[in-house]
Amino acid sequence: MKHPRILFKTLSLAITAALCGNAIAQDANLTFEEVLVTAEKRSESLQDLSQAVTALGGEELDNRQIASFVDLSAIAPGVNVAKNEGFKTVITIRGVGNEANQNAIANPSVSYHLDGIYVASPFALQTDFLDLERVEVLRGPQGTLFGQNSTGGAINIVTTAPSLDSSFGKADLSLGDYGLVKARAAYNLPLSDTVAMRASFISNKRDGFTENLTLGQDLDDANSLSARIRVLYEPSDDFRANFTAQYYDEDRNGAAQKGLLDTAPDPRELRQNSPAEHKLTSELYSAVLEWDFESFTLKSLTSYQNDSILVRRDNDRHDLAYLPTYLLPSQFDPETNKQPTITQEVNLVSVDPLFGKLDWVAGLFYLDTEVEISILERLDFGDPGFAPFTRQDVLDDPDCCDKGFISDSKPERDSVSLYGQGTWHFNDEWRTVFGLRYTDDEVYSEVTNFYGAYGTDIIEMGSEKVTGRLVVEHDFNDSTMAYGSYTRGFKPGGSNLTYGRESVVAPVVVLPTFEEEIVDAYEIGLKTDLADGRVRLNAAAFYYNYEGLQYQATDPEVFQGGVGNIPESEILGAELELLAFLSESLVLDMRLSWLDTEITGDHQALDNVKSEAATNALLASCGFNLFCDDIQQSRALQIQNVKGNELAKTPDLTANVALNWNTDIPWGELNSSLQYTYRGGFKHRIFNNDVTDIVPSYQIIDLIVGLNPEGADWRVELIGKNLTDKAGINARFTDVFGVGATGDELIGPRQLMARFSMDF
């Protein structure tokens, strides 16, 4: 394990500054307001929660230019957000993420909730943030209240609720380079004394950041529309209902995934000879009903969700005419994925403590999700272009033509959970939090590969698990609380689209099913307001014992890859959030995270970068027969023990430091925010391959300056993102299905824009 010298030195400096807070600011009115969150399904002060939570309000989201999930990377300590394959958003919290994202039934490890509704499809993470009240990032396993698929943590999105009070609205228009035109609007309308509606939308269009020199196609472009209608019905003081309809549509060229061997010298240019296309629609309809009784509140949360995506891309990520080495040409033409989902949750939340001592929450959760996946890969074995073939061609001869991986599968998941959590108040200073969750999860899959040339596989499996949480809390005074916790998190297993079969020339690495993963997390934390409320310091240290980590695996048999499990891993880390008034008009906001990870158990795995290199080396001598025994044997020789390697997507250090300055000027108020973000380097896969897996660090500087004229209902802001124009790597991705090519997706370049806002 690495020694966290940098972070602990920073912690010491921060605590010293906090304890000397009287020297920071002398104005007794400079205090940080109470932040209310619903991280434990009831409204509570952020400083009273015995877990690490970052809460960002709507205004702060705008000031920090956080417009989507990707922008949360490094803003919340320990959070890394990457856009894999150009159309998947992978969130990792404290080293726990989704290393099996090429399997649609393998759930992410960070759960996403919109106004309390669990959002099942990972494609919904592509949508824009629309008319939000706040974002809550819960770090660490959520083994009780949010349960499965929350081994890393949870992100709660809270939208702005309708109001019965009056009609009002807001709108803004952003214009910038790269042809940016982004319009946002929201309007609140009371329809009667008991019914109100709030409607909001975003239209976002922008030219691409990257050019494909071969085809002249812009990539990393934007063309999306988001809309939401939320209706409040409140006929009495003890009942309210919220109905939501949300729609997102995106139609663009797609993401730039620049191959590691691409010879274009400019990082914002690439050469690929297959066009890219990206289409996504995401729909969510929900009903949240609440009844207030004397001793508890009853809430019912019902939703129907449907996401559909189509992607075409150059799967080898190169124009091979410019490459000095051999690489098998490949394109996905297309990959489609549809995911309808139904969720139902019922929970009870106490109003007054039972026996004057016990606050409690109990609930039931049900999930029914189906996925329809279709993948069509075309290969080029040396004849001009990608020669066409038909379904019948493959059925007549499975070894025919320019086909690559072809799959149609329909995995389904049904899950039921029961949970309960209580907080027992021993006295005014000591409390304990305890909770359990029981989950019964079942997966059923129909898998048809190569148009059924090898038949249809039916795979079923189930998981039952009890997880939970135990915490001890102690209040040192009214503004300082410390806690120690143990939490068990669980993510169920599932079925693979493809898997290895018995062979005399190579061992089987990928099995028909993969197992559950379990995280046992130990955490200590401190939350305190110092210097008469002018300094807020939240810190946490944690240790995770990680069993069965699900990752994307490859089998020696060509075209066979799926999800495997790493037996044992460990994660050690610490985090700091510091807010301080440096003066009456200047506020420091600092968020730091340090991580150290290691695979501690023996595990034999096949790096598909090495296996594809072995395939390419023998392809010609095998007469371009991918199933040649020599190829299978050569691939099997690349199997390695990954014990001692780092986990994927776990930067050792991330930092976000912002200075917020507000001051009065003769004609109004000037607001500005200068923000520095550092994301440390990491290994992009558990193989830690020196050629493909080392992703370097990056640092960016953002600035926003806003003017609020006195007495006016409008505002103008000048915004600069990535002012030093760094070409940092947001994500690196290596395909398991296909030819094993690796490509980079970059953060956005320097962008200058102006935003005009008004209230009405």
mmCIF file with all atom_site columns, C-alpha atoms in Angstrom, residues 178-179 206-222 251-257 268-270 272 274-278:
data_model
loop_
_atom_site.group_PDB
_atom_site.id
_atom_site.type_symbol
_atom_site.label_atom_id
_atom_site.label_alt_id
_atom_site.label_comp_id
_atom_site.label_asym_id
_atom_site.label_entity_id
_atom_site.label_seq_id
_atom_site.pdbx_PDB_ins_code
_atom_site.Cartn_x
_atom_site.Cartn_y
_atom_site.Cartn_z
_atom_site.occupancy
_atom_site.B_iso_or_equiv
_atom_site.pdbx_formal_charge
_atom_site.auth_seq_id
_atom_site.auth_comp_id
_atom_site.auth_asym_id
_atom_site.auth_atom_id
_atom_site.pdbx_PDB_model_num
ATOM 1  C CA . TYR A 1 178 ? -17.838 25.343 -31.580 1.00 0.00 ? 178 TYR A CA 1
ATOM 2  C CA . GLY A 1 179 ? -21.234 26.709 -32.614 1.00 0.00 ? 179 GLY A CA 1
ATOM 3  C CA . ARG A 1 206 ? -22.837 22.082 -30.667 1.00 0.00 ? 206 ARG A CA 1
ATOM 4  C CA . ASP A 1 207 ? -20.330 21.228 -33.400 1.00 0.00 ? 207 ASP A CA 1
ATOM 5  C CA . GLY A 1 208 ? -17.815 18.494 -32.741 1.00 0.00 ? 208 GLY A CA 1
ATOM 6  C CA . PHE A 1 209 ? -14.547 18.928 -30.866 1.00 0.00 ? 209 PHE A CA 1
ATOM 7  C CA . THR A 1 210 ? -12.770 16.353 -33.041 1.00 0.00 ? 210 THR A CA 1
ATOM 8  C CA . GLU A 1 211 ? -12.513 15.798 -36.814 1.00 0.00 ? 211 GLU A CA 1
ATOM 9  C CA . ASN A 1 212 ? -12.243 12.455 -38.600 1.00 0.00 ? 212 ASN A CA 1
ATOM 10 C CA . LEU A 1 213 ? -9.774  13.410 -41.326 1.00 0.00 ? 213 LEU A CA 1
ATOM 11 C CA . THR A 1 214 ? -10.604 10.382 -43.468 1.00 0.00 ? 214 THR A CA 1
ATOM 12 C CA . LEU A 1 215 ? -14.363 10.969 -43.707 1.00 0.00 ? 215 LEU A CA 1
ATOM 13 C CA . GLY A 1 216 ? -14.569 14.661 -42.809 1.00 0.00 ? 216 GLY A CA 1
ATOM 14 C CA . GLN A 1 217 ? -17.005 13.829 -40.001 1.00 0.00 ? 217 GLN A CA 1
ATOM 15 C CA . ASP A 1 218 ? -17.253 15.885 -36.796 1.00 0.00 ? 218 ASP A CA 1
ATOM 16 C CA . LEU A 1 219 ? -17.159 13.825 -33.610 1.00 0.00 ? 219 LEU A CA 1
ATOM 17 C CA . ASP A 1 220 ? -17.863 14.743 -29.965 1.00 0.00 ? 220 ASP A CA 1
ATOM 18 C CA . ASP A 1 221 ? -20.751 16.858 -31.229 1.00 0.00 ? 221 ASP A CA 1
ATOM 19 C CA . ALA A 1 222 ? -24.005 17.552 -29.346 1.00 0.00 ? 222 ALA A CA 1
ATOM 20 C CA . ASP A 1 251 ? -29.125 12.175 -32.405 1.00 0.00 ? 251 ASP A CA 1
ATOM 21 C CA . ARG A 1 252 ? -25.495 12.931 -33.149 1.00 0.00 ? 252 ARG A CA 1
ATOM 22 C CA . ASN A 1 253 ? -22.412 11.617 -34.888 1.00 0.00 ? 253 ASN A CA 1
ATOM 23 C CA . GLY A 1 254 ? -21.022 10.241 -31.662 1.00 0.00 ? 254 GLY A CA 1
ATOM 24 C CA . ALA A 1 255 ? -17.908 10.248 -29.553 1.00 0.00 ? 255 ALA A CA 1
ATOM 25 C CA . ALA A 1 256 ? -14.346 10.493 -30.782 1.00 0.00 ? 256 ALA A CA 1
ATOM 26 C CA . GLN A 1 257 ? -12.469 7.375  -29.723 1.00 0.00 ? 257 GLN A CA 1
ATOM 27 C CA . ARG A 1 268 ? -8.411  16.545 -31.616 1.00 0.00 ? 268 ARG A CA 1
ATOM 28 C CA . GLU A 1 269 ? -7.981  14.823 -34.995 1.00 0.00 ? 269 GLU A CA 1
ATOM 29 C CA . LEU A 1 270 ? -8.162  11.151 -35.935 1.00 0.00 ? 270 LEU A CA 1
ATOM 30 C CA . GLN A 1 272 ? -11.082 6.236  -39.144 1.00 0.00 ? 272 GLN A CA 1
ATOM 31 C CA . SER A 1 274 ? -16.075 3.814  -40.808 1.00 0.00 ? 274 SER A CA 1
ATOM 32 C CA . PRO A 1 275 ? -18.694 6.469  -39.995 1.00 0.00 ? 275 PRO A CA 1
ATOM 33 C CA . ALA A 1 276 ? -20.002 6.956  -36.457 1.00 0.00 ? 276 ALA A CA 1
ATOM 34 C CA . GLU A 1 277 ? -23.635 7.349  -35.393 1.00 0.00 ? 277 GLU A CA 1
ATOM 35 C CA . HIS A 1 278 ? -25.308 7.687  -31.994 1.00 0.00 ? 278 HIS A CA 1
#
